[in-house]
Structures are given as C-alpha cells and as structure tokens.
XYZ file of C-alpha atoms in Angstrom:
487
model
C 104.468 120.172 77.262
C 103.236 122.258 80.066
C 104.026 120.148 82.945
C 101.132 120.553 86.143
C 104.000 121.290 89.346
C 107.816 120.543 90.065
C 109.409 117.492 89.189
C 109.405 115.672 91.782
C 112.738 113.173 92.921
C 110.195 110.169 92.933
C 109.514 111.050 89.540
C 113.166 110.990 88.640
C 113.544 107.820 90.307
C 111.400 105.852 88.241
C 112.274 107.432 85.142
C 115.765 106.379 86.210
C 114.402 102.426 87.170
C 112.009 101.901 84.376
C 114.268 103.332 81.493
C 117.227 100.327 82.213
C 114.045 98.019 82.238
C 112.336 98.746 78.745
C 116.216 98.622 77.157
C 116.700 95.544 78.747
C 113.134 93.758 77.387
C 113.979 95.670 74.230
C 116.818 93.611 73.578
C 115.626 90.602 75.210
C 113.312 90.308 72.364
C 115.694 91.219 69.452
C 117.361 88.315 71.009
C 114.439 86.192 70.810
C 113.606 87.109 67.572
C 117.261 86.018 66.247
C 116.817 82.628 68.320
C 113.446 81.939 66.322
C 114.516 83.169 62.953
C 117.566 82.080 62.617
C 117.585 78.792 60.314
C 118.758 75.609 61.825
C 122.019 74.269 61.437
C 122.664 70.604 59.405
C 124.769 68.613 62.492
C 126.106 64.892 61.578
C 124.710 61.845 63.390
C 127.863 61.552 65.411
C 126.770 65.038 66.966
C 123.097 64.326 67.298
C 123.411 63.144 71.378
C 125.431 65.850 72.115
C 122.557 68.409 70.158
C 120.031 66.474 72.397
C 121.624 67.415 75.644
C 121.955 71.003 74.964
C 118.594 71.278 73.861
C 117.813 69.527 77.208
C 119.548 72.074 79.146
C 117.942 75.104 76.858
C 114.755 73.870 77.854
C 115.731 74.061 81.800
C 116.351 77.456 81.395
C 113.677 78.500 80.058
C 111.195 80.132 82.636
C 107.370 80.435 81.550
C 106.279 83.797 84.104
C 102.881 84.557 82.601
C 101.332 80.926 83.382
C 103.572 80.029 86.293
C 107.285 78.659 86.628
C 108.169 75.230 85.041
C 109.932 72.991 87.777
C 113.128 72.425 86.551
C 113.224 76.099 85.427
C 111.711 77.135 88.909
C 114.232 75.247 90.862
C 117.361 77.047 88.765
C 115.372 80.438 89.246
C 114.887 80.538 92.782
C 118.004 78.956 93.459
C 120.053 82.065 92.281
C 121.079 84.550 94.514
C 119.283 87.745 94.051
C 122.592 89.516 93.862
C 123.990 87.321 90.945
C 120.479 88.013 89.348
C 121.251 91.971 89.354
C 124.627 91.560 87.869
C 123.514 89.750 85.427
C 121.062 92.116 84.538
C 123.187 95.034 84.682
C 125.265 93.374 82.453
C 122.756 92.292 80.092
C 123.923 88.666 80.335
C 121.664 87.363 77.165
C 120.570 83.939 78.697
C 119.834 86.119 82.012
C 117.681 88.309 79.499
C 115.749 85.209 77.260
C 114.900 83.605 80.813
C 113.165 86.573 82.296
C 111.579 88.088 78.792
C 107.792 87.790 80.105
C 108.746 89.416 83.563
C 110.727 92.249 81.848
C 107.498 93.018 79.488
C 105.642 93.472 81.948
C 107.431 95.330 84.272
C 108.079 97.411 80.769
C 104.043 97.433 79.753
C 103.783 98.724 83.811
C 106.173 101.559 83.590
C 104.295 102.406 80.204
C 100.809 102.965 81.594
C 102.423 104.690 84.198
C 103.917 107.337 81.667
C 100.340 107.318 80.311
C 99.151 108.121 83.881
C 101.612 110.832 84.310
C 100.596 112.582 81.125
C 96.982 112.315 82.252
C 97.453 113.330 85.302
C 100.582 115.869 85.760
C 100.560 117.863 82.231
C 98.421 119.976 80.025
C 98.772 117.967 76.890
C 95.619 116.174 77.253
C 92.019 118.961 77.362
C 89.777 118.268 80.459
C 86.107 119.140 80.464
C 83.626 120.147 83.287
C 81.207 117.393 84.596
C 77.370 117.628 84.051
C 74.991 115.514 85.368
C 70.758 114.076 84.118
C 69.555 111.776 86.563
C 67.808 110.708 82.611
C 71.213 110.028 81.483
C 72.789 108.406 84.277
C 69.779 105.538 85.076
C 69.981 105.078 81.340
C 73.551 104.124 80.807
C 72.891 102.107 83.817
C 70.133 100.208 83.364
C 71.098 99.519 79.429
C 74.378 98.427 81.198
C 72.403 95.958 82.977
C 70.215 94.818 79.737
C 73.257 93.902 77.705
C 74.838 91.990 81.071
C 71.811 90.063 81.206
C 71.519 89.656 77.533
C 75.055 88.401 77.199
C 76.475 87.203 80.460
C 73.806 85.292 82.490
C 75.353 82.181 83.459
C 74.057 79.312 85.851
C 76.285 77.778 88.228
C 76.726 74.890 90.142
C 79.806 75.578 92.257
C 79.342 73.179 95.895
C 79.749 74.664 99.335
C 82.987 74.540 100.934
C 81.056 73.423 104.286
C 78.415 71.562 103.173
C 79.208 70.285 100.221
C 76.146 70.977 98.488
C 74.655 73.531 95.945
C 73.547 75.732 98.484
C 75.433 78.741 97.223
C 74.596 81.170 99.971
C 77.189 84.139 99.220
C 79.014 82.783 96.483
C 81.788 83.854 95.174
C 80.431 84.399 91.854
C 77.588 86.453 93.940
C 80.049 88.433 95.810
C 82.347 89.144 92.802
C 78.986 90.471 90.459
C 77.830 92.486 94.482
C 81.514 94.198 93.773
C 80.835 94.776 90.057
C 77.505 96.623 90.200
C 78.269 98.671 93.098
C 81.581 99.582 91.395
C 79.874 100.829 88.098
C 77.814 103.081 89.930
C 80.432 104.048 92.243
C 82.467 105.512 89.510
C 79.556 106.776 87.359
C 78.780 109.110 90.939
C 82.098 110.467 90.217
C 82.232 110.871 86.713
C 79.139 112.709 86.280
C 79.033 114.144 89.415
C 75.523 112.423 90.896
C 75.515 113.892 94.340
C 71.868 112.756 95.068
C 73.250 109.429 95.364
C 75.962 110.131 97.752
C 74.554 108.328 100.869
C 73.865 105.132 98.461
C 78.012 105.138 97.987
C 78.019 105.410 101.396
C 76.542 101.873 101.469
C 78.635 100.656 98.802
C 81.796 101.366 100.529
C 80.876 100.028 103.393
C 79.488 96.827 101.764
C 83.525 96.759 100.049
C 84.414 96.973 104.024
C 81.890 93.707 105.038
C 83.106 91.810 102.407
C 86.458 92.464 103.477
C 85.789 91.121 106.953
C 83.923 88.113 105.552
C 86.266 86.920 103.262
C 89.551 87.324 105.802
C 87.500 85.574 108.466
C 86.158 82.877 106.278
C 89.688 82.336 105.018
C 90.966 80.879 108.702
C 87.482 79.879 109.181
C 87.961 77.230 106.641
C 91.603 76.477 107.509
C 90.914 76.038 111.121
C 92.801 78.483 112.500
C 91.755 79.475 115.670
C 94.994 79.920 117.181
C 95.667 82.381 120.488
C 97.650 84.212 118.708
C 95.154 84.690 115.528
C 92.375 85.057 118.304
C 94.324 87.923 120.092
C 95.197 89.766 116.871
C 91.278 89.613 116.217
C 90.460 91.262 119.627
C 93.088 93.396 119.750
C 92.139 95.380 116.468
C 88.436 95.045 117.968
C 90.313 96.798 120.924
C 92.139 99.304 119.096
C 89.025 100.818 117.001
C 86.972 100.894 120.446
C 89.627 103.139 121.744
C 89.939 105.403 118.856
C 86.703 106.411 118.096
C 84.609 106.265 121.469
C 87.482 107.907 123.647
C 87.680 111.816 122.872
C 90.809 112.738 122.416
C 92.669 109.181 121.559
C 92.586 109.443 118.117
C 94.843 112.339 117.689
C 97.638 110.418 120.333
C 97.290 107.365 118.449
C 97.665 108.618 114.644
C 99.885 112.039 115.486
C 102.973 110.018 114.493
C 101.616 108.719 111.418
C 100.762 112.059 110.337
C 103.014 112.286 107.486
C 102.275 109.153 106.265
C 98.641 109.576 106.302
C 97.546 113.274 106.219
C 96.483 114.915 103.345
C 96.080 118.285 102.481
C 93.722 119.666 100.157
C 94.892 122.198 98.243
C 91.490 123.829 97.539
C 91.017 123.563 101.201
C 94.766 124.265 103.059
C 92.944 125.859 106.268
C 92.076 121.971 107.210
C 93.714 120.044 109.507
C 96.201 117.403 107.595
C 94.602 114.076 109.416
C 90.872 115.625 108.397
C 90.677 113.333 105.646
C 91.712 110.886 106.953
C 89.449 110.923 110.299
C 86.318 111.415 108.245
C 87.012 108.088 106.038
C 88.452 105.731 108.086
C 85.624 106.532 110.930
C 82.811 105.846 108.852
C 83.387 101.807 107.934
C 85.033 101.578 111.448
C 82.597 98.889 112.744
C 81.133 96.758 109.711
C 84.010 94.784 109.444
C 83.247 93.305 112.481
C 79.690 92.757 111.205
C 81.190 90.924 107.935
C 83.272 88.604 110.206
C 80.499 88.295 112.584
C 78.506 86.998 109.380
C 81.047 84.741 107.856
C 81.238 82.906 111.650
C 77.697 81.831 111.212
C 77.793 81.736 107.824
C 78.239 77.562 107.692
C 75.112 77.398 110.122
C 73.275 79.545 107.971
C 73.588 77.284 105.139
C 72.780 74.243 106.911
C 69.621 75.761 107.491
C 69.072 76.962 104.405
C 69.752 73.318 103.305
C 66.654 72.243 104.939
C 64.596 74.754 104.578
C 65.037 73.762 100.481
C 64.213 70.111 101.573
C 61.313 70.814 103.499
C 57.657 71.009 102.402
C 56.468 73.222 99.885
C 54.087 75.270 101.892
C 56.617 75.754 104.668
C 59.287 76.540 102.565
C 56.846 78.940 100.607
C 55.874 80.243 104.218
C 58.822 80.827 105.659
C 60.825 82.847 102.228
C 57.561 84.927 102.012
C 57.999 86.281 105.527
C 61.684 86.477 105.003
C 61.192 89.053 101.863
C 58.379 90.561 103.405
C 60.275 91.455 106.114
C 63.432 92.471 104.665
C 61.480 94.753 102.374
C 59.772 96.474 105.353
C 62.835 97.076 107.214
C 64.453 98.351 104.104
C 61.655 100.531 103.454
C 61.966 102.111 106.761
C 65.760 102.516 106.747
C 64.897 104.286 103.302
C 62.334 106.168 105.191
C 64.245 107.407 107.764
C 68.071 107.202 107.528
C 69.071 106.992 103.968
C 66.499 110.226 103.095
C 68.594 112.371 105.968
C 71.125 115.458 104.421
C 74.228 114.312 103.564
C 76.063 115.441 107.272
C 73.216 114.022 109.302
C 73.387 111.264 107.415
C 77.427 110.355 108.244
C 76.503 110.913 111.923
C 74.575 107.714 111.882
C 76.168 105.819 109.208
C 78.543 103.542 111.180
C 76.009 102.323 112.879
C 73.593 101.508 110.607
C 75.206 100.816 107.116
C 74.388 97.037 108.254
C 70.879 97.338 107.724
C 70.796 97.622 104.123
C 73.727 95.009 103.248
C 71.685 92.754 105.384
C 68.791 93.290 103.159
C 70.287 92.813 100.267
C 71.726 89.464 101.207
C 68.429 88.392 102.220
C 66.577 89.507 99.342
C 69.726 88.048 96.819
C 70.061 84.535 98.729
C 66.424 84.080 99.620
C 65.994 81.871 96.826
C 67.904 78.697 95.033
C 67.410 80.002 91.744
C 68.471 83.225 92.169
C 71.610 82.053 94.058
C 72.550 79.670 91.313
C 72.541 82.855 89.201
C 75.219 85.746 88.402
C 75.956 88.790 85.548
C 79.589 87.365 84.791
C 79.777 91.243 83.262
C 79.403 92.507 86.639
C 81.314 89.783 88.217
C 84.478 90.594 85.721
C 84.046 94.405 86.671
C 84.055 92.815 90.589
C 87.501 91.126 89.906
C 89.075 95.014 88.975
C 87.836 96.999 91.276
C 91.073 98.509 92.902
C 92.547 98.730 89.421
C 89.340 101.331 88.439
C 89.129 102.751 91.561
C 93.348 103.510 91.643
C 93.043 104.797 87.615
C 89.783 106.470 87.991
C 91.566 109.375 89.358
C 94.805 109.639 86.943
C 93.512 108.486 83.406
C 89.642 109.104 83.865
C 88.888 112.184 85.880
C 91.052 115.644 86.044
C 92.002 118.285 88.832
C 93.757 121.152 88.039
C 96.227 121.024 90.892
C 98.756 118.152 91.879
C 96.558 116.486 94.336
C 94.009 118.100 94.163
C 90.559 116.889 93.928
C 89.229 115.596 90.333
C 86.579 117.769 89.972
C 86.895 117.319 85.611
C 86.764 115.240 83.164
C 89.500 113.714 80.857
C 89.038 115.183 77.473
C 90.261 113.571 74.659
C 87.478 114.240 71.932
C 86.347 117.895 73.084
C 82.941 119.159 72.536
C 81.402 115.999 72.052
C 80.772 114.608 75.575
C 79.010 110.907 74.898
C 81.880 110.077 72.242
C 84.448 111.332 75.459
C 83.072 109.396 77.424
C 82.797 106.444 75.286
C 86.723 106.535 74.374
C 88.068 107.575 77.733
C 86.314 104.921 79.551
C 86.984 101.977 76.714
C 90.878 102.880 77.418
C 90.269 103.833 81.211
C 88.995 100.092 81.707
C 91.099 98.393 79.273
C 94.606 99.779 81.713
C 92.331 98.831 84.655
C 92.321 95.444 83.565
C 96.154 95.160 82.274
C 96.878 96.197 85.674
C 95.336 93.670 87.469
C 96.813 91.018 85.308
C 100.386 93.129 85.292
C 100.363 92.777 88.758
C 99.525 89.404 89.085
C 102.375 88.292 86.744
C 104.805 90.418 88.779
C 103.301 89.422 92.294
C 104.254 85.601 91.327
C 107.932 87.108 90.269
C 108.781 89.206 93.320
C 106.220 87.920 96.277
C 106.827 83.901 96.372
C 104.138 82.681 98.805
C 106.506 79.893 100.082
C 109.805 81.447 100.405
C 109.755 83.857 103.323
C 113.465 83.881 102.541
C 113.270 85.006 99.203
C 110.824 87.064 99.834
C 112.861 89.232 102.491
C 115.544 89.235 100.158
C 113.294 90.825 97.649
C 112.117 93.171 100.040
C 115.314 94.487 101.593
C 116.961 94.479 97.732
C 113.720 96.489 96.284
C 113.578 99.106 99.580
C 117.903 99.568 98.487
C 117.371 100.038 94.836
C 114.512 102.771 95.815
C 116.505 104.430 98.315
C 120.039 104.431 95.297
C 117.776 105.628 93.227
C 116.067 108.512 95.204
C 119.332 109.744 96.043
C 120.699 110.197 92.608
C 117.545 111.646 91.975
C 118.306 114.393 94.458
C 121.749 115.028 93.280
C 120.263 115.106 89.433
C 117.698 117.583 90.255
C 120.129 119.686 92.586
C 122.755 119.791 89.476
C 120.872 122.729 87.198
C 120.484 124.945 90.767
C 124.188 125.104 91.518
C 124.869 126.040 88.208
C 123.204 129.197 88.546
C-alpha cells in the first residue's frame, strides 16, 4: 500500500480510539449471542418470583440507542457518572458492554467508513480517472433522474401551517427538503464531471443552502416567541459584524488574522496564495442572503395569510392576480438571466452578493404560486435534501480524487477502470449509500453524547471527549517519535 503523505498523529489517534471500540462491540455481541442462544434453564415454582424479579431488573438495564432510551433504562444511564462509565468500559464490564451494544456498533460502523475514507482518499490502492464532461450526458442523467422521481416518488401532502393552521403550505418543509435535493444532485454532478458552464448556477445554489439557513433559524424562535434582548442583540450584532468586515477595507484581515490557523488553507497546486484566500473568497460571497432568508421567514406568516385569501377569493381575481405574479417573476428572471447570470465567471462573483436574491425569489414565486403545486413534492429529491452535508463531506474522500493530501479533487474515483458509466454507476451507489449511514450514524450517536436537556451532561461529555483527544494525540506523538530515535 502506497500511502499518499506522512502519517499524521491525528491519524494515529484514531487508529488508537477506534481500535479499543470495534474490540469492545466485538465482544459485546459474542456476548449477546451467548445470552440468546443459550437454552433456558428448568427453575422450580418455589424460585419462579425470585426469576421474575431478575428478569425485571434485566429489562431496566437494557438501553434501546437506535430508537431512543427506555425510561427506566434512561434514568440508570444518565444517572452514571461518566467516569464510572469509562472504567467500566476499559474493563470490559459485560453488563456495561450488553447495555451500550447499539452505541458501540455504531461508533464501530463510523470508524469503518472512516478507514474506507482513508483508503480513498490517502493511498494508491484504489485507480482514479480523469473527468470528462457532454453537456448531452449530463442533462440526460439529469432529467431521467427527474423522470424516475416523478414516476416513483410523487406524493401529495396535506401537512397544516404552523401559523395558520391551514393547508396553505407556502415553503414547506417537504418543499424545502426536495429545493435541497435537486440543487444538491446537480451540485455534485458540476463536480463530478467537471460542468464549468454551470458554475454561476452553483453559485445560486449555495447561496439558496445560505437563505434557507437564515429562514429556518429565524423561523425556529419565530415560532417559539423568542424575541428576547439578548436573542435580538445577537441578531444585530452578527448583522454588525459582517457590515464591518466586508465594507471596511482593511477590517477583514484584523478581524480573522488570529483565526488564521484555524481557517486558512493552502493549496498545494497554488502555495504562492495567501492562506486566508480561500477563505475570503467563500465566506464573502453568501455574506448577505442570510439576512434576506430571515428577512423572509419574518413575513413569512403574513405572506400566508394572504395567500389564504387570495385562494378564497373569486376565481377571476385569483386567476388575475397569479397570472401577473408568474408573469412577472418570469420577466425579472429573464432579465437577471439576461444580464447577470450570462456575465464571465469573475464578473460574475463581483455582483453576486448582491443579487443571488433575485433568482431564489423567483423560484419561490414560481414554486408557491399555486395550491396544487405546493401540495406537491419528489420525496426522491426530498430524501437526497435530508443528506446533503453527508454527500457534500464524502463527495471529496470516497467520490472524487486529488493527487496531493489536500489538494483539490480534480479526478475521479476509479474502481472499474476503462469503463466510465459502470464507474460511475458503482462509485456513486456506494458513495450515497455511506452518505446516508452517516447521517443516520450520527444521529444515533448525537442522542448518545449531545443530550438536549442535560447541559450538565453534556459539559461532562465535552470536557471528557476534548481529554481523551488530547491522551490520545500525545501518545500519538511519542509513537510516531519512537522509530526516529532509533536511528
């Protein structure tokens, strides 16, 4: 195995966490195998009760992870000390083991597609192929992609609004979630085949990932009410803050210097660049639609009231008034097509933060103008919504190729060489298959390790999770220092 750069001590350190892990859910499944299989013993009557009660107490131990903690089980879990939960586990105390089997596969399955990540990613055993690109190709897989989501995933709903109670459905979550889906599939098709016409359109989807995220964190207190000074000041202050950086020459370098090591990158195809290049360009070109998502989601209630009548009115008015609605949205569209989206790709980044609104807005116009259409969603696309940091995170690790530790994935995973379509078919049918065990992975383990009602706990976790790192870095270093002072 031809291994891409030096090992790194992060890489020890997880080989070093994860390897305890898998023995332990190794052997926490022998042991539930021997539980199971094992036949049942032939007590007398006089020792039935006492059977009873044990079973009682077996049962209060057990802890269900995948679907959510039982409450007798829940109350014993959380009520251990998250030091007496590490001996145990270091000791491989069996009823310690048999309790926590579903969290210790996962965290096993994890560290497995990790490994699978790292072989992609940081060694030669795996072939990579360059990328090739026919606009006839791509809109083909696309649009068939399409055909078979509307073939086999059209689905009505009749969800009620959380302000007016009604089947509205203006921005939906279903809606929102199958928005995510669509964009995401062509987001990672651009990559993958390398569509650079279609660069400003991802410009548009990105940003659109941006609104939403500012709609849905504003609806969120929205709907709870909170509208506290404090919540009110963080709000302005981070209106504040992006004012500052990116309309005041010179601030942004004094305000992100001392994050520089955190956040700067350097390319290696590209080491004359400064190291917070990257991350200037990216985070300056969403740097105002958030605001435009929360400004949204604040009228958003209003909205559908209106929209409310507007369905109850007269036909010819309500006729009327959508017409003009579509008409316009199409004209403005047309001209945004016309004359921003058509720019070069550096022209077109100049003008981008200030005008990536135009087109969301006329897509939710055009998607929400009408009840039907509303009440309508690709579940396909909406699934594919659900996972989109999962692909986005793997698309670079188990899906594309560089030929340089972090360097840019200019190739393709190969795992069937010379025969691109089948490549692509395979690599993608495993590529979104981890996407998806990742999300629900990480779900299972969020529930174990992130309790949303224990702040407690939770800094327990914390501080215990940032001390096993730091234990396990260090040995790392020592490990890794061992074969040079033998020399």
């Amino acid at each position: 195995m031809v291994v891409s750069g030096p090992i790194t001590p992060g890489q020890v350190s997880f080989l070093l966490g994860i390897i305890p892990v898998f023995v332990s859910w190794i052997y926490s499944e022998c042991l539930e195998y021997k539980k199971t299989s094992s036949p049942p013993k032939v007590h007398s009557d006089a020792s039935l009760e006492e059977l009873e009660k044990d079973a009682i107490k077996e049962d209060d131990r057990a802890i269900l992870l995948e679907s959510g903690l039982t409450r007798s089980a829940s109350a014993k879990f959380h009520s251990s000390s998250v030091k007496l939960n590490l001996i145990r586990f270091l000791t491989m105390d069996d009823s310690f083991l048999l309790e926590n089997r579903a969290t210790l596969r996962a965290m096993a399955e994890f560290g497995l597609i990790l490994f699978y990540f790292y072989i992609c990613d940081r060694t030669n055993i795996l072939a990579d192929s360059t990328k090739s690109y026919s606009r006839d190709l791509f809109l083909f897989l696309y649009l068939l992609l399409i055909i078979v989501s509307a073939m086999t995933s059209f689905k009505k709903h009749n969800d009620t609004s959380t302000f007016s109670g009604k089947s509205i459905l203006y921005l939906n979550r279903h809606q929102t979630e199958e928005w995510k889906g669509w964009m995401q599939v062509l987001f990672l098709m651009y990559h993958y085949f390398a569509a650079t016409e279609i660069y400003n359109a991802i410009r548009i989807f990105i940003a659109a990932y941006v609104w939403m995220t500012g709609f849905g964190n504003f609806s969120y207190y929205y709907v709870r009410k909170d509208f506290s000074l404090p919540r009110f000041a963080q709000i302005l202050a981070c209106f504040l803050v992006v004012i500052l950086i990116w309309e005041v020459p010179g601030f942004f370098d004094i305000f992100w210097s001392p994050f520089a090591f955190f956040l700067g990158y350097t390319d290696p195809a590209k080491p004359d660049l400064p190291r917070m290049h990257e991350w200037h360009f990216r985070s300056g070109l969403d740097r105002y639609i958030w605001i435009i998502g929360m400004i949204y989601a604040y009228f958003h209630p209003n909205v559908e009231k209106w929209m409310e009548k507007l369905e109850e009115s007269e036909t010819k008015r309500r006729v009327t008034i959508k017409t003009s609605i579509v008409s316009v949205s199409l004209f403005v569209g047309y001209l945004w097509y016309e004359y921003i989206y058509k720019l070069d790709k550096v022209a077109y980044n100049k003008l981008h933060p200030y005008t990536s609104w135009i087109p969301i807005t006329v897509y939710i116009c055009l998607r929400n103008f009408s009840q039907r259409l509303r009440n309508f969603s690709l579940t396909l696309f909406a699934w594919l919504g659900k996972i989109t940091l999962e692909t986005y995170i793997s698309q670079f690790h188990i899906w594309l190729r560089s030929n340089m530790p972090n360097g840019q994935p200019k190739w393709l995973l190969s795992l069937i060489p010379e025969y691109p379509m089948l490549n692509f078919m395979l690599t993608t049918a495993i590529y979104v298959f981890v996407s998806h065990r990742l999300f629900e992975l990480t779900n299972t383990l969020k529930a174990v390790f992130v309790p949303t009602k224990d702040n407690r706990r939770l800094l327990h976790n914390f501080i215990t999770g940032i001390a096993i790192s730091l234990s396990l870095y260090c040995i790392s270093l020592i490990l890794l220092q061992i074969p040079h002072s033998t020399v």
